[in-house]
Amino acid sequence: MHLTVEEALSIYPLSEARLIAGSKGKHRIVKSINVMDAPDISDWIKEGEMLLTTAYLIKDNPEEASALLQTLNRRGSAGLGIKLGRFWDAVPEKLVAEAEMLNFPLIELPFQFTFSDQMNGLFRAELTRSTSVLQSMLEKQRELMRLAIHSQRGLPLFDSVSKVIGHPLAVISTHGSVIYNNSEYADPQLLEGWPWPSRNQRLRIGDKSGYRIPLPQGGECSGYLLYCSIDPLLLPVEESLFVQGAELISYHIRTGAHDYLEQAEHREFSALLRLYLGGSFTCGELAQAADKLGIELLKSPFQLMLTDVAAAGEGRQGELLRCKEEYASHTLLRELSGIHLIVAEGLLSLYPGDRHTQEQFRDSVGECVHRLKLNRGFTPYAAVSSCQAEPEGLREAFAEIKECMGMAQQWGRFGNVVHYRQLELNLLFGQIPAAVMEKYVNNSLRGLLSREPEYVKEMLHTLEVYLDNDGHVNETAKKLFIHRNTATYRIDKLSELLEVDFKKINDLMRMKLVFMFRRMLGRD
């Protein structure tokens, strides 16, 4: 049963009764009905239960009547109905006053109706109401199913789910930002108690009830769906409908059909950027649209980043979305407020280029990649473009990162995150025939390659580390875990064997080219 005292008093034959005290408690919920036939009935009363009595057990003892009233109120009873005419002609004024003070509904029942008449009337009304609720829930479930099957790209999914279920709702990201809200409540009210546990939870929002459901994605929470202004006594069938709506939204987010957890302005700009890169939108139109949307990224130096994974199909889409979540949760990258969109080549990200050094940005992305490898079991790889100062540089930056991705097998020691500048010379020399590179390498290293293989390997590694550290002996020694004097000796010996002077820029460049060509040739 799920009626308020006020609703119960409107149902025949209980409608013939009269509320004589405790009118402020008329919104108490009646969950069940019981009849008083034992002296210790108050010990058996449950919360939400309404008690009906002829007053036989309390007719001669006002103190017991008062104690019964107080016990019923303390145990959360919905109210007390007293049938007059058999043992009491009127309810004692003291009892009426006490019920009024407690705001406990005290009801005067008509003599001509039996308790079974009262109870049957309520049960019939509840059955009718429950049947109506079930029919409504079934129709709403069918609507959600149709929505899931026939959803089109760009469909306002949150609006549709809210309309079908019949309650306003809000969607909150894992970082505590309100992505969508069609309720009457402001963001601070919706975010009260943040951060939240990852479980279904009933709560109070303002002076009304709400229901919060985490949105699962890959075993983790990707956000929260919050239903507002719901019935405080939510039925199980209604709760299952709310969960179904959350699962529908989770599915669309997980499959990447819509980028729902982005800010609306970012979503719109992402769609325009996709059109621009596809050639159906001009740079001027894109810059103008960015101004209208309040996107400032193109007004100052910026850079593009492209992330991809080894997976394919829907699995690739899900992993790219998890990359995006990881970037959004990283302290430095979150502060940069990048814009992300999934394109055919992978996850494309637009970031400011003047708020960090190249090394800081690459290290931050590298940390995200490492966490994904550690926690998710897959390893993304990312390419970062050079910094561009004008919107017209977008296509150039996009071409750079695509070139880098095309050379992924040559990244080698650059790791899983590479900057275009790191591969720029590789791209420049990529047209040189392999035979020419081979000859250059052998001629440059002739004085060393004739020695013992182990010696050659050790000295080549020393030289590579030395060149990577721009000729700094101290840094070379640290990286090789050897004494500075040992590093100095090896460099001097290499200078003698290779007939080069490492203090001359030209000789350093020659050696740099040697190792670049070796990587391009696939040498260790």
Short mmCIF file of C-alpha atoms in Angstrom, two decimals:
data_model
loop_
_atom_site.label_atom_id
_atom_site.label_comp_id
_atom_site.label_asym_id
_atom_site.label_seq_id
_atom_site.Cartn_x
_atom_site.Cartn_y
_atom_site.Cartn_z
CA MET A 1 0.00 0.00 0.00
CA HIS A 2 1.22 3.47 -0.81
CA LEU A 3 -1.30 6.16 0.22
CA THR A 4 -1.15 9.25 2.38
CA VAL A 5 -3.62 9.60 5.26
CA GLU A 6 -5.27 12.39 3.29
CA GLU A 7 -5.67 10.14 0.22
CA ALA A 8 -6.98 7.27 2.37
CA LEU A 9 -9.66 9.54 3.85
CA SER A 10 -10.91 10.29 0.34
CA ILE A 11 -11.65 6.60 -0.41
CA TYR A 12 -15.10 5.19 0.36
CA PRO A 13 -16.14 4.15 2.98
CA LEU A 14 -13.24 5.71 4.91
CA SER A 15 -14.33 8.96 3.30
CA GLU A 16 -17.26 8.89 5.78
CA ALA A 17 -14.78 9.12 8.67
CA ARG A 18 -13.62 12.37 10.23
CA LEU A 19 -10.10 13.56 11.05
CA ILE A 20 -10.54 15.03 14.52
CA ALA A 21 -6.86 15.75 15.39
CA GLY A 22 -3.34 15.78 13.94
CA SER A 23 -4.21 17.36 10.59
CA LYS A 24 -0.57 18.35 10.12
CA GLY A 25 0.26 14.64 9.92
CA LYS A 26 -2.16 13.95 7.05
CA HIS A 27 0.79 13.43 4.66
CA ARG A 28 2.00 10.38 6.60
CA ILE A 29 2.21 7.32 4.36
CA VAL A 30 -0.17 4.43 5.01
CA LYS A 31 1.67 1.24 4.13
CA SER A 32 -0.68 -1.25 5.83
CA ILE A 33 -3.75 -1.60 8.10
CA ASN A 34 -4.01 -3.43 11.42
CA VAL A 35 -6.81 -4.03 13.93
CA MET A 36 -6.29 -3.72 17.69
CA ASP A 37 -7.26 -7.01 19.35
CA ALA A 38 -4.50 -7.43 21.96
CA PRO A 39 -3.31 -5.30 24.91
CA ASP A 40 0.30 -5.20 23.63
CA ILE A 41 -0.64 -4.27 20.07
CA SER A 42 1.68 -1.24 20.16
CA ASP A 43 4.66 -3.62 20.39
CA TRP A 44 3.72 -5.09 17.01
CA ILE A 45 2.97 -1.89 15.12
CA LYS A 46 5.23 -1.24 12.10
CA GLU A 47 6.23 2.04 10.54
CA GLY A 48 3.51 3.31 8.21
CA GLU A 49 0.82 1.07 9.71
CA MET A 50 -2.63 2.51 10.50
CA LEU A 51 -4.37 1.03 13.55
CA LEU A 52 -8.16 0.58 13.77
CA THR A 53 -9.88 -0.03 17.15
CA THR A 54 -13.23 -0.03 18.94
CA ALA A 55 -11.42 1.33 22.04
CA TYR A 56 -12.40 -1.77 24.04
CA LEU A 57 -8.95 -2.26 25.56
CA ILE A 58 -8.47 1.40 26.51
CA LYS A 59 -12.05 2.50 27.28
CA ASP A 60 -11.64 2.43 31.09
CA ASN A 61 -8.06 3.73 31.36
CA PRO A 62 -7.26 7.21 29.91
CA GLU A 63 -3.59 6.77 30.88
CA GLU A 64 -3.31 3.62 28.75
CA ALA A 65 -5.01 5.42 25.85
CA SER A 66 -2.47 8.24 26.13
CA ALA A 67 0.45 5.79 26.34
CA LEU A 68 -0.85 3.94 23.27
CA LEU A 69 -1.01 7.19 21.31
CA GLN A 70 2.54 8.14 22.23
CA THR A 71 3.89 4.67 21.41
CA LEU A 72 2.18 4.64 18.02
CA ASN A 73 3.63 8.05 17.19
CA ARG A 74 7.10 7.00 18.33
CA ARG A 75 7.01 3.84 16.17
CA GLY A 76 6.02 5.79 13.05
CA SER A 77 2.39 4.68 12.83
CA ALA A 78 0.33 6.39 10.11
CA GLY A 79 -2.62 7.08 12.39
CA LEU A 80 -5.27 5.74 14.79
CA GLY A 81 -8.88 5.17 13.78
CA ILE A 82 -11.45 4.79 16.61
CA LYS A 83 -14.91 3.40 15.94
CA LEU A 84 -17.46 5.14 18.16
CA GLY A 85 -20.88 3.94 19.33
CA ARG A 86 -19.95 0.67 20.99
CA PHE A 87 -17.65 1.58 23.91
CA TRP A 88 -17.06 5.33 23.45
CA ASP A 89 -19.63 7.82 22.30
CA ALA A 90 -16.92 10.43 21.83
CA VAL A 91 -13.14 10.47 21.87
CA PRO A 92 -11.90 11.96 25.19
CA GLU A 93 -10.86 15.59 24.80
CA LYS A 94 -7.51 14.89 26.50
CA LEU A 95 -6.69 12.27 23.85
CA VAL A 96 -7.71 14.64 21.05
CA ALA A 97 -5.50 17.40 22.51
CA GLU A 98 -2.55 15.06 22.83
CA ALA A 99 -2.90 13.84 19.21
CA GLU A 100 -3.06 17.45 18.03
CA MET A 101 0.10 18.27 19.96
CA LEU A 102 1.92 15.27 18.41
CA ASN A 103 0.56 16.02 14.89
CA PHE A 104 -0.61 12.41 14.97
CA PRO A 105 -3.70 11.69 12.81
CA LEU A 106 -6.66 10.69 15.02
CA ILE A 107 -9.67 9.54 13.04
CA GLU A 108 -13.29 9.10 14.13
CA LEU A 109 -14.67 6.07 12.23
CA PRO A 110 -18.39 5.78 11.30
CA PHE A 111 -20.33 3.12 13.25
CA GLN A 112 -22.25 1.68 10.27
CA PHE A 113 -19.15 0.31 8.51
CA THR A 114 -17.10 -2.66 9.65
CA PHE A 115 -13.31 -2.67 9.78
CA SER A 116 -13.27 -5.07 6.82
CA ASP A 117 -15.33 -2.53 4.82
CA GLN A 118 -12.71 0.14 5.52
CA MET A 119 -9.81 -2.15 4.71
CA ASN A 120 -11.33 -3.59 1.54
CA GLY A 121 -12.01 -0.11 0.24
CA LEU A 122 -8.37 0.88 0.71
CA PHE A 123 -7.07 -2.39 -0.79
CA ARG A 124 -9.25 -1.97 -3.90
CA ALA A 125 -8.03 1.59 -4.36
CA GLU A 126 -4.42 0.52 -3.91
CA LEU A 127 -4.87 -2.33 -6.38
CA THR A 128 -6.28 0.07 -8.96
CA ARG A 129 -3.46 2.51 -8.37
CA SER A 130 -0.75 -0.19 -8.51
CA THR A 131 -2.19 -1.60 -11.74
CA SER A 132 -2.15 1.86 -13.28
CA VAL A 133 1.46 2.40 -12.16
CA LEU A 134 2.53 -0.96 -13.64
CA GLN A 135 0.84 -0.19 -16.97
CA SER A 136 2.53 3.20 -17.03
CA MET A 137 5.92 1.67 -16.21
CA LEU A 138 5.55 -0.95 -18.95
CA GLU A 139 4.72 1.72 -21.51
CA LYS A 140 7.71 3.79 -20.39
CA GLN A 141 9.98 0.75 -20.68
CA ARG A 142 8.73 0.21 -24.23
CA GLU A 143 9.44 3.87 -25.00
CA LEU A 144 12.99 3.53 -23.65
CA MET A 145 13.48 0.41 -25.75
CA ARG A 146 12.31 2.26 -28.87
CA LEU A 147 14.62 5.12 -27.96
CA ALA A 148 17.57 2.71 -27.65
CA ILE A 149 16.83 1.01 -30.98
CA HIS A 150 16.00 4.05 -33.10
CA SER A 151 18.32 6.64 -31.56
CA GLN A 152 19.88 8.86 -34.23
CA ARG A 153 23.15 10.75 -34.11
CA GLY A 154 22.61 14.16 -32.56
CA LEU A 155 19.39 13.09 -30.78
CA PRO A 156 18.99 15.00 -27.47
CA LEU A 157 19.19 11.81 -25.43
CA PHE A 158 18.99 13.40 -21.98
CA ASP A 159 15.85 15.31 -22.95
CA SER A 160 14.29 12.16 -24.36
CA VAL A 161 15.02 10.02 -21.28
CA SER A 162 13.68 12.74 -18.98
CA LYS A 163 10.50 13.04 -21.06
CA VAL A 164 9.87 9.27 -21.18
CA ILE A 165 10.44 8.70 -17.45
CA GLY A 166 8.52 11.81 -16.48
CA HIS A 167 11.01 13.39 -14.11
CA PRO A 168 13.59 16.18 -14.51
CA LEU A 169 17.16 14.97 -14.35
CA ALA A 170 20.76 16.12 -14.19
CA VAL A 171 23.96 14.50 -15.48
CA ILE A 172 27.18 15.09 -13.57
CA SER A 173 30.69 14.20 -14.78
CA THR A 174 33.24 12.31 -12.68
CA HIS A 175 34.94 15.65 -11.97
CA GLY A 176 31.85 17.17 -10.37
CA SER A 177 30.67 19.41 -13.21
CA VAL A 178 27.00 19.54 -14.21
CA ILE A 179 26.83 18.54 -17.89
CA TYR A 180 23.06 18.66 -18.24
CA ASN A 181 20.26 19.90 -15.98
CA ASN A 182 16.57 20.45 -16.73
CA SER A 183 15.49 20.51 -13.08
CA GLU A 184 14.58 23.52 -10.96
CA TYR A 185 17.76 23.23 -8.88
CA ALA A 186 20.99 25.19 -9.23
CA ASP A 187 24.34 23.41 -9.58
CA PRO A 188 25.40 23.83 -5.91
CA GLN A 189 22.19 22.11 -4.75
CA LEU A 190 22.70 19.21 -7.16
CA LEU A 191 26.36 18.78 -6.13
CA GLU A 192 25.78 18.75 -2.38
CA GLY A 193 27.93 16.12 -0.68
CA TRP A 194 30.36 15.77 -3.61
CA PRO A 195 32.32 13.50 -4.12
CA TRP A 196 29.73 10.72 -4.07
CA PRO A 197 29.98 6.94 -3.60
CA SER A 198 29.52 4.78 -6.71
CA ARG A 199 26.17 3.24 -5.75
CA ASN A 200 22.47 3.87 -6.26
CA GLN A 201 21.25 6.24 -3.58
CA ARG A 202 18.06 8.04 -2.53
CA LEU A 203 18.63 11.57 -1.26
CA ARG A 204 17.07 14.92 -0.50
CA ILE A 205 17.40 17.79 -2.96
CA GLY A 206 16.00 20.96 -1.46
CA ASP A 207 12.64 19.98 0.04
CA LYS A 208 12.04 17.07 -2.35
CA SER A 209 13.39 13.59 -2.98
CA GLY A 210 15.89 12.51 -5.60
CA TYR A 211 17.52 9.31 -6.83
CA ARG A 212 21.18 9.12 -7.93
CA ILE A 213 22.63 6.37 -10.13
CA PRO A 214 26.30 6.03 -11.20
CA LEU A 215 26.89 5.60 -14.94
CA PRO A 216 29.16 2.55 -15.34
CA GLN A 217 31.79 2.32 -18.04
CA GLY A 218 34.32 -0.49 -18.22
CA GLY A 219 33.81 -1.41 -14.57
CA GLU A 220 34.28 2.17 -13.38
CA CYS A 221 32.04 5.19 -12.84
CA SER A 222 31.97 7.62 -15.77
CA GLY A 223 29.48 10.05 -14.23
CA TYR A 224 26.16 10.22 -12.39
CA LEU A 225 22.52 10.45 -13.40
CA LEU A 226 20.36 12.29 -10.87
CA TYR A 227 16.55 12.10 -11.04
CA CYS A 228 14.86 15.02 -9.29
CA SER A 229 11.44 15.61 -7.68
CA ILE A 230 10.52 11.94 -7.33
CA ASP A 231 8.08 10.19 -5.00
CA PRO A 232 9.82 9.81 -1.62
CA LEU A 233 8.56 6.21 -1.41
CA LEU A 234 9.90 4.95 -4.72
CA LEU A 235 8.38 1.64 -5.79
CA PRO A 236 10.75 -1.15 -6.95
CA VAL A 237 9.22 -1.07 -10.43
CA GLU A 238 9.86 2.67 -10.68
CA GLU A 239 13.41 2.19 -9.40
CA SER A 240 14.06 -0.40 -12.12
CA LEU A 241 12.83 2.10 -14.73
CA PHE A 242 15.29 4.70 -13.43
CA VAL A 243 18.12 2.16 -13.67
CA GLN A 244 17.06 1.27 -17.22
CA GLY A 245 17.28 4.94 -18.22
CA ALA A 246 20.77 5.16 -16.71
CA GLU A 247 21.88 2.02 -18.56
CA LEU A 248 20.63 3.48 -21.85
CA ILE A 249 22.65 6.65 -21.32
CA SER A 250 25.72 4.65 -20.21
CA TYR A 251 25.53 2.54 -23.35
CA HIS A 252 25.46 5.56 -25.68
CA ILE A 253 28.36 7.18 -23.85
CA ARG A 254 30.37 3.94 -23.85
CA THR A 255 29.93 3.26 -27.56
CA GLY A 256 30.93 6.82 -28.40
CA ALA A 257 27.84 7.51 -30.50
CA HIS A 258 27.56 10.85 -28.69
CA ASP A 259 30.02 12.94 -26.71
CA TYR A 260 27.54 13.65 -23.93
CA LEU A 261 29.93 14.31 -21.07
CA GLU A 262 31.50 17.33 -22.75
CA GLN A 263 30.37 20.87 -22.16
CA ALA A 264 27.76 21.90 -24.72
CA GLU A 265 30.07 24.56 -26.24
CA HIS A 266 32.90 22.04 -26.61
CA ARG A 267 30.55 19.52 -28.22
CA GLU A 268 29.38 22.05 -30.78
CA PHE A 269 32.90 23.26 -31.55
CA SER A 270 34.11 19.65 -31.89
CA ALA A 271 31.47 19.03 -34.55
CA LEU A 272 32.56 22.17 -36.43
CA LEU A 273 36.24 21.23 -36.16
CA ARG A 274 35.42 17.83 -37.66
CA LEU A 275 33.72 19.58 -40.60
CA TYR A 276 36.70 21.91 -41.02
CA LEU A 277 39.22 19.06 -41.12
CA GLY A 278 36.96 17.28 -43.61
CA GLY A 279 37.11 20.28 -45.93
CA SER A 280 33.46 21.34 -45.71
CA PHE A 281 34.09 24.30 -43.41
CA THR A 282 36.47 27.23 -43.88
CA CYS A 283 39.01 28.46 -41.36
CA GLY A 284 37.25 31.83 -41.15
CA GLU A 285 33.92 30.19 -40.42
CA LEU A 286 35.52 28.03 -37.73
CA ALA A 287 37.19 31.02 -36.04
CA GLN A 288 33.93 32.98 -36.15
CA ALA A 289 31.99 30.07 -34.65
CA ALA A 290 34.63 29.70 -31.91
CA ASP A 291 34.13 33.37 -30.97
CA LYS A 292 30.37 32.90 -30.68
CA LEU A 293 30.81 29.82 -28.50
CA GLY A 294 33.37 31.50 -26.26
CA ILE A 295 36.18 29.13 -27.31
CA GLU A 296 39.47 31.00 -26.86
CA LEU A 297 41.88 28.27 -27.95
CA LEU A 298 42.39 29.58 -31.49
CA LYS A 299 43.18 33.14 -30.32
CA SER A 300 46.56 32.15 -28.84
CA PRO A 301 49.22 29.55 -29.70
CA PHE A 302 47.79 26.02 -29.75
CA GLN A 303 48.80 22.48 -30.61
CA LEU A 304 47.05 19.29 -31.66
CA MET A 305 47.54 15.81 -30.25
CA LEU A 306 46.42 12.53 -31.80
CA THR A 307 46.01 9.42 -29.64
CA ASP A 308 45.42 5.91 -30.95
CA VAL A 309 45.34 2.35 -29.60
CA ALA A 310 45.93 -1.09 -31.03
CA ALA A 311 42.29 -2.22 -30.67
CA ALA A 312 39.75 -2.09 -33.49
CA GLY A 313 35.99 -1.61 -33.86
CA GLU A 314 33.88 -0.86 -30.79
CA GLY A 315 36.77 -1.87 -28.53
CA ARG A 316 38.92 0.88 -30.05
CA GLN A 317 36.15 3.43 -29.52
CA GLY A 318 35.84 2.50 -25.85
CA GLU A 319 39.59 2.64 -25.25
CA LEU A 320 39.85 6.05 -26.91
CA LEU A 321 37.08 7.34 -24.66
CA ARG A 322 38.99 6.04 -21.65
CA CYS A 323 42.07 7.92 -22.90
CA LYS A 324 39.97 11.07 -23.01
CA GLU A 325 38.76 10.46 -19.42
CA GLU A 326 42.34 9.96 -18.28
CA TYR A 327 43.46 13.23 -19.89
CA ALA A 328 40.51 15.03 -18.27
CA SER A 329 41.46 13.71 -14.82
CA HIS A 330 45.17 14.67 -15.01
CA THR A 331 45.94 17.81 -12.99
CA LEU A 332 47.90 19.74 -15.64
CA LEU A 333 45.89 18.60 -18.65
CA ARG A 334 42.57 19.33 -16.92
CA GLU A 335 43.68 22.91 -16.25
CA LEU A 336 44.41 23.35 -19.96
CA SER A 337 40.72 22.65 -20.78
CA GLY A 338 41.42 20.84 -24.02
CA ILE A 339 38.77 19.95 -26.58
CA HIS A 340 38.55 16.31 -27.70
CA LEU A 341 36.83 14.56 -30.59
CA ILE A 342 37.06 11.09 -32.05
CA VAL A 343 38.02 11.03 -35.73
CA ALA A 344 38.94 8.19 -38.08
CA GLU A 345 42.62 8.53 -37.10
CA GLY A 346 41.98 8.31 -33.34
CA LEU A 347 41.30 10.74 -30.48
CA LEU A 348 42.10 14.29 -31.60
CA SER A 349 42.80 16.82 -28.84
CA LEU A 350 43.23 20.59 -29.13
CA TYR A 351 45.29 22.18 -26.33
CA PRO A 352 46.83 25.59 -25.62
CA GLY A 353 50.48 25.69 -26.65
CA ASP A 354 51.82 28.56 -24.55
CA ARG A 355 51.03 27.49 -20.96
CA HIS A 356 53.66 24.77 -20.63
CA THR A 357 56.95 23.57 -22.03
CA GLN A 358 57.12 20.80 -24.60
CA GLU A 359 58.66 18.50 -21.98
CA GLN A 360 55.97 19.25 -19.36
CA PHE A 361 53.17 18.49 -21.78
CA ARG A 362 54.77 15.33 -23.12
CA ASP A 363 55.52 14.09 -19.58
CA SER A 364 51.90 14.72 -18.51
CA VAL A 365 50.54 12.73 -21.44
CA GLY A 366 53.13 10.04 -20.71
CA GLU A 367 51.83 9.74 -17.13
CA CYS A 368 48.32 9.19 -18.46
CA VAL A 369 49.54 6.54 -20.89
CA HIS A 370 51.40 4.76 -18.09
CA ARG A 371 48.31 4.73 -15.83
CA LEU A 372 46.17 3.35 -18.65
CA LYS A 373 48.72 0.59 -19.25
CA LEU A 374 48.90 -0.19 -15.55
CA ASN A 375 45.18 -0.04 -14.69
CA ARG A 376 43.46 -0.88 -17.97
CA GLY A 377 45.91 -3.25 -19.59
CA PHE A 378 46.26 -1.41 -22.91
CA THR A 379 48.88 1.06 -24.10
CA PRO A 380 47.92 4.10 -26.20
CA TYR A 381 50.42 6.06 -28.24
CA ALA A 382 50.17 9.77 -28.91
CA ALA A 383 51.70 12.28 -31.31
CA VAL A 384 51.93 16.02 -30.56
CA SER A 385 52.15 18.68 -33.26
CA SER A 386 54.34 21.75 -33.31
CA CYS A 387 52.85 24.92 -31.81
CA GLN A 388 50.70 27.00 -34.17
CA ALA A 389 49.96 30.70 -33.75
CA GLU A 390 47.06 31.19 -36.20
CA PRO A 391 43.82 29.23 -36.89
CA GLU A 392 45.13 28.57 -40.40
CA GLY A 393 47.76 26.34 -38.81
CA LEU A 394 45.15 23.74 -37.79
CA ARG A 395 45.47 21.73 -41.00
CA GLU A 396 49.28 21.87 -40.86
CA ALA A 397 49.24 20.65 -37.25
CA PHE A 398 46.83 17.85 -38.19
CA ALA A 399 49.10 16.80 -41.07
CA GLU A 400 52.09 16.72 -38.69
CA ILE A 401 50.50 14.35 -36.19
CA LYS A 402 49.21 12.10 -38.96
CA GLU A 403 52.76 11.91 -40.34
CA CYS A 404 54.02 11.02 -36.88
CA MET A 405 51.44 8.26 -36.56
CA GLY A 406 52.52 6.93 -39.93
CA MET A 407 56.05 6.61 -38.57
CA ALA A 408 54.95 4.95 -35.34
CA GLN A 409 57.17 1.94 -35.97
CA GLN A 410 60.19 4.29 -36.02
CA TRP A 411 59.45 5.99 -32.70
CA GLY A 412 61.78 3.62 -30.90
CA ARG A 413 63.41 5.34 -27.98
CA PHE A 414 60.92 8.22 -28.08
CA GLY A 415 58.42 6.03 -26.19
CA ASN A 416 54.64 6.12 -26.53
CA VAL A 417 54.37 9.91 -26.68
CA VAL A 418 56.29 11.72 -29.39
CA HIS A 419 56.50 15.37 -30.40
CA TYR A 420 56.63 16.27 -34.09
CA ARG A 421 59.92 18.09 -33.52
CA GLN A 422 61.47 14.82 -32.38
CA LEU A 423 60.69 13.15 -35.71
CA GLU A 424 60.97 16.18 -37.95
CA LEU A 425 64.44 15.29 -39.23
CA ASN A 426 63.33 11.68 -39.74
CA LEU A 427 60.52 12.97 -41.91
CA LEU A 428 62.94 15.26 -43.75
CA PHE A 429 65.44 12.48 -44.50
CA GLY A 430 62.80 9.85 -45.14
CA GLN A 431 63.29 10.16 -48.90
CA ILE A 432 66.99 9.22 -48.77
CA PRO A 433 67.57 5.70 -50.19
CA ALA A 434 68.43 3.04 -47.58
CA ALA A 435 71.67 2.19 -49.41
CA VAL A 436 72.88 5.79 -49.11
CA MET A 437 72.08 5.86 -45.38
CA GLU A 438 73.83 2.49 -44.92
CA LYS A 439 76.99 3.76 -46.62
CA TYR A 440 77.00 6.95 -44.55
CA VAL A 441 76.68 5.02 -41.28
CA ASN A 442 79.42 2.51 -42.13
CA ASN A 443 81.84 5.20 -43.30
CA SER A 444 81.24 7.34 -40.21
CA LEU A 445 81.69 4.44 -37.77
CA ARG A 446 84.47 2.58 -39.63
CA GLY A 447 87.08 3.22 -36.94
CA LEU A 448 84.85 1.65 -34.26
CA LEU A 449 83.06 -1.18 -36.10
CA SER A 450 86.29 -3.16 -36.59
CA ARG A 451 86.59 -3.78 -32.83
CA GLU A 452 85.08 -6.59 -30.72
CA PRO A 453 81.22 -6.73 -30.88
CA GLU A 454 80.72 -6.22 -27.12
CA TYR A 455 83.08 -3.26 -27.11
CA VAL A 456 81.34 -1.76 -30.14
CA LYS A 457 77.93 -2.17 -28.49
CA GLU A 458 79.04 -0.50 -25.25
CA MET A 459 80.76 2.43 -27.00
CA LEU A 460 77.85 3.03 -29.39
CA HIS A 461 75.44 3.15 -26.43
CA THR A 462 77.74 5.62 -24.66
CA LEU A 463 77.89 7.82 -27.77
CA GLU A 464 74.12 7.74 -28.24
CA VAL A 465 73.46 8.79 -24.64
CA TYR A 466 76.14 11.50 -24.94
CA LEU A 467 74.46 12.93 -28.05
CA ASP A 468 70.99 12.70 -26.49
CA ASN A 469 72.23 14.83 -23.60
CA ASP A 470 73.67 17.49 -25.93
CA GLY A 471 77.28 16.64 -25.15
CA HIS A 472 77.07 17.00 -21.35
CA VAL A 473 79.45 14.51 -19.76
CA ASN A 474 77.92 14.72 -16.25
CA GLU A 475 74.42 13.88 -17.54
CA THR A 476 75.84 11.08 -19.68
CA ALA A 477 77.57 9.55 -16.65
CA LYS A 478 74.35 9.72 -14.61
CA LYS A 479 72.30 8.05 -17.34
CA LEU A 480 74.88 5.29 -17.80
CA PHE A 481 75.43 4.87 -14.02
CA ILE A 482 79.21 5.26 -14.43
CA HIS A 483 81.80 7.64 -12.98
CA ARG A 484 82.36 10.94 -14.77
CA ASN A 485 85.98 10.06 -15.46
CA THR A 486 84.87 6.81 -17.12
CA ALA A 487 82.45 8.73 -19.34
CA THR A 488 85.18 11.25 -20.22
CA TYR A 489 87.60 8.46 -21.12
CA ARG A 490 85.05 6.78 -23.40
CA ILE A 491 84.21 10.03 -25.19
CA ASP A 492 87.89 10.80 -25.73
CA LYS A 493 88.43 7.28 -27.06
CA LEU A 494 85.45 7.64 -29.44
CA SER A 495 86.84 10.95 -30.65
CA GLU A 496 90.11 9.21 -31.46
CA LEU A 497 88.56 6.13 -33.13
CA LEU A 498 86.03 8.08 -35.21
CA GLU A 499 88.33 11.01 -35.92
CA VAL A 500 85.83 13.60 -34.76
CA ASP A 501 85.99 16.58 -32.44
CA PHE A 502 82.87 16.65 -30.26
CA LYS A 503 83.45 20.33 -29.52
CA LYS A 504 82.64 21.15 -33.15
CA ILE A 505 78.99 21.48 -34.15
CA ASN A 506 79.57 19.92 -37.58
CA ASP A 507 81.03 16.76 -36.07
CA LEU A 508 78.18 16.54 -33.56
CA MET A 509 75.66 16.86 -36.38
CA ARG A 510 77.39 14.10 -38.34
CA MET A 511 77.12 11.75 -35.38
CA LYS A 512 73.49 12.74 -34.80
CA LEU A 513 72.73 11.79 -38.38
CA VAL A 514 74.46 8.44 -37.87
CA PHE A 515 72.07 7.44 -35.09
CA MET A 516 69.06 8.87 -36.89
CA PHE A 517 69.89 6.77 -39.96
CA ARG A 518 70.49 3.71 -37.77
CA ARG A 519 66.99 4.03 -36.28
CA MET A 520 65.48 4.53 -39.74
CA LEU A 521 67.30 1.41 -40.92
CA GLY A 522 66.03 -0.57 -37.92
CA ARG A 523 69.44 -1.00 -36.29
CA ASP A 524 69.76 -1.64 -32.54
#
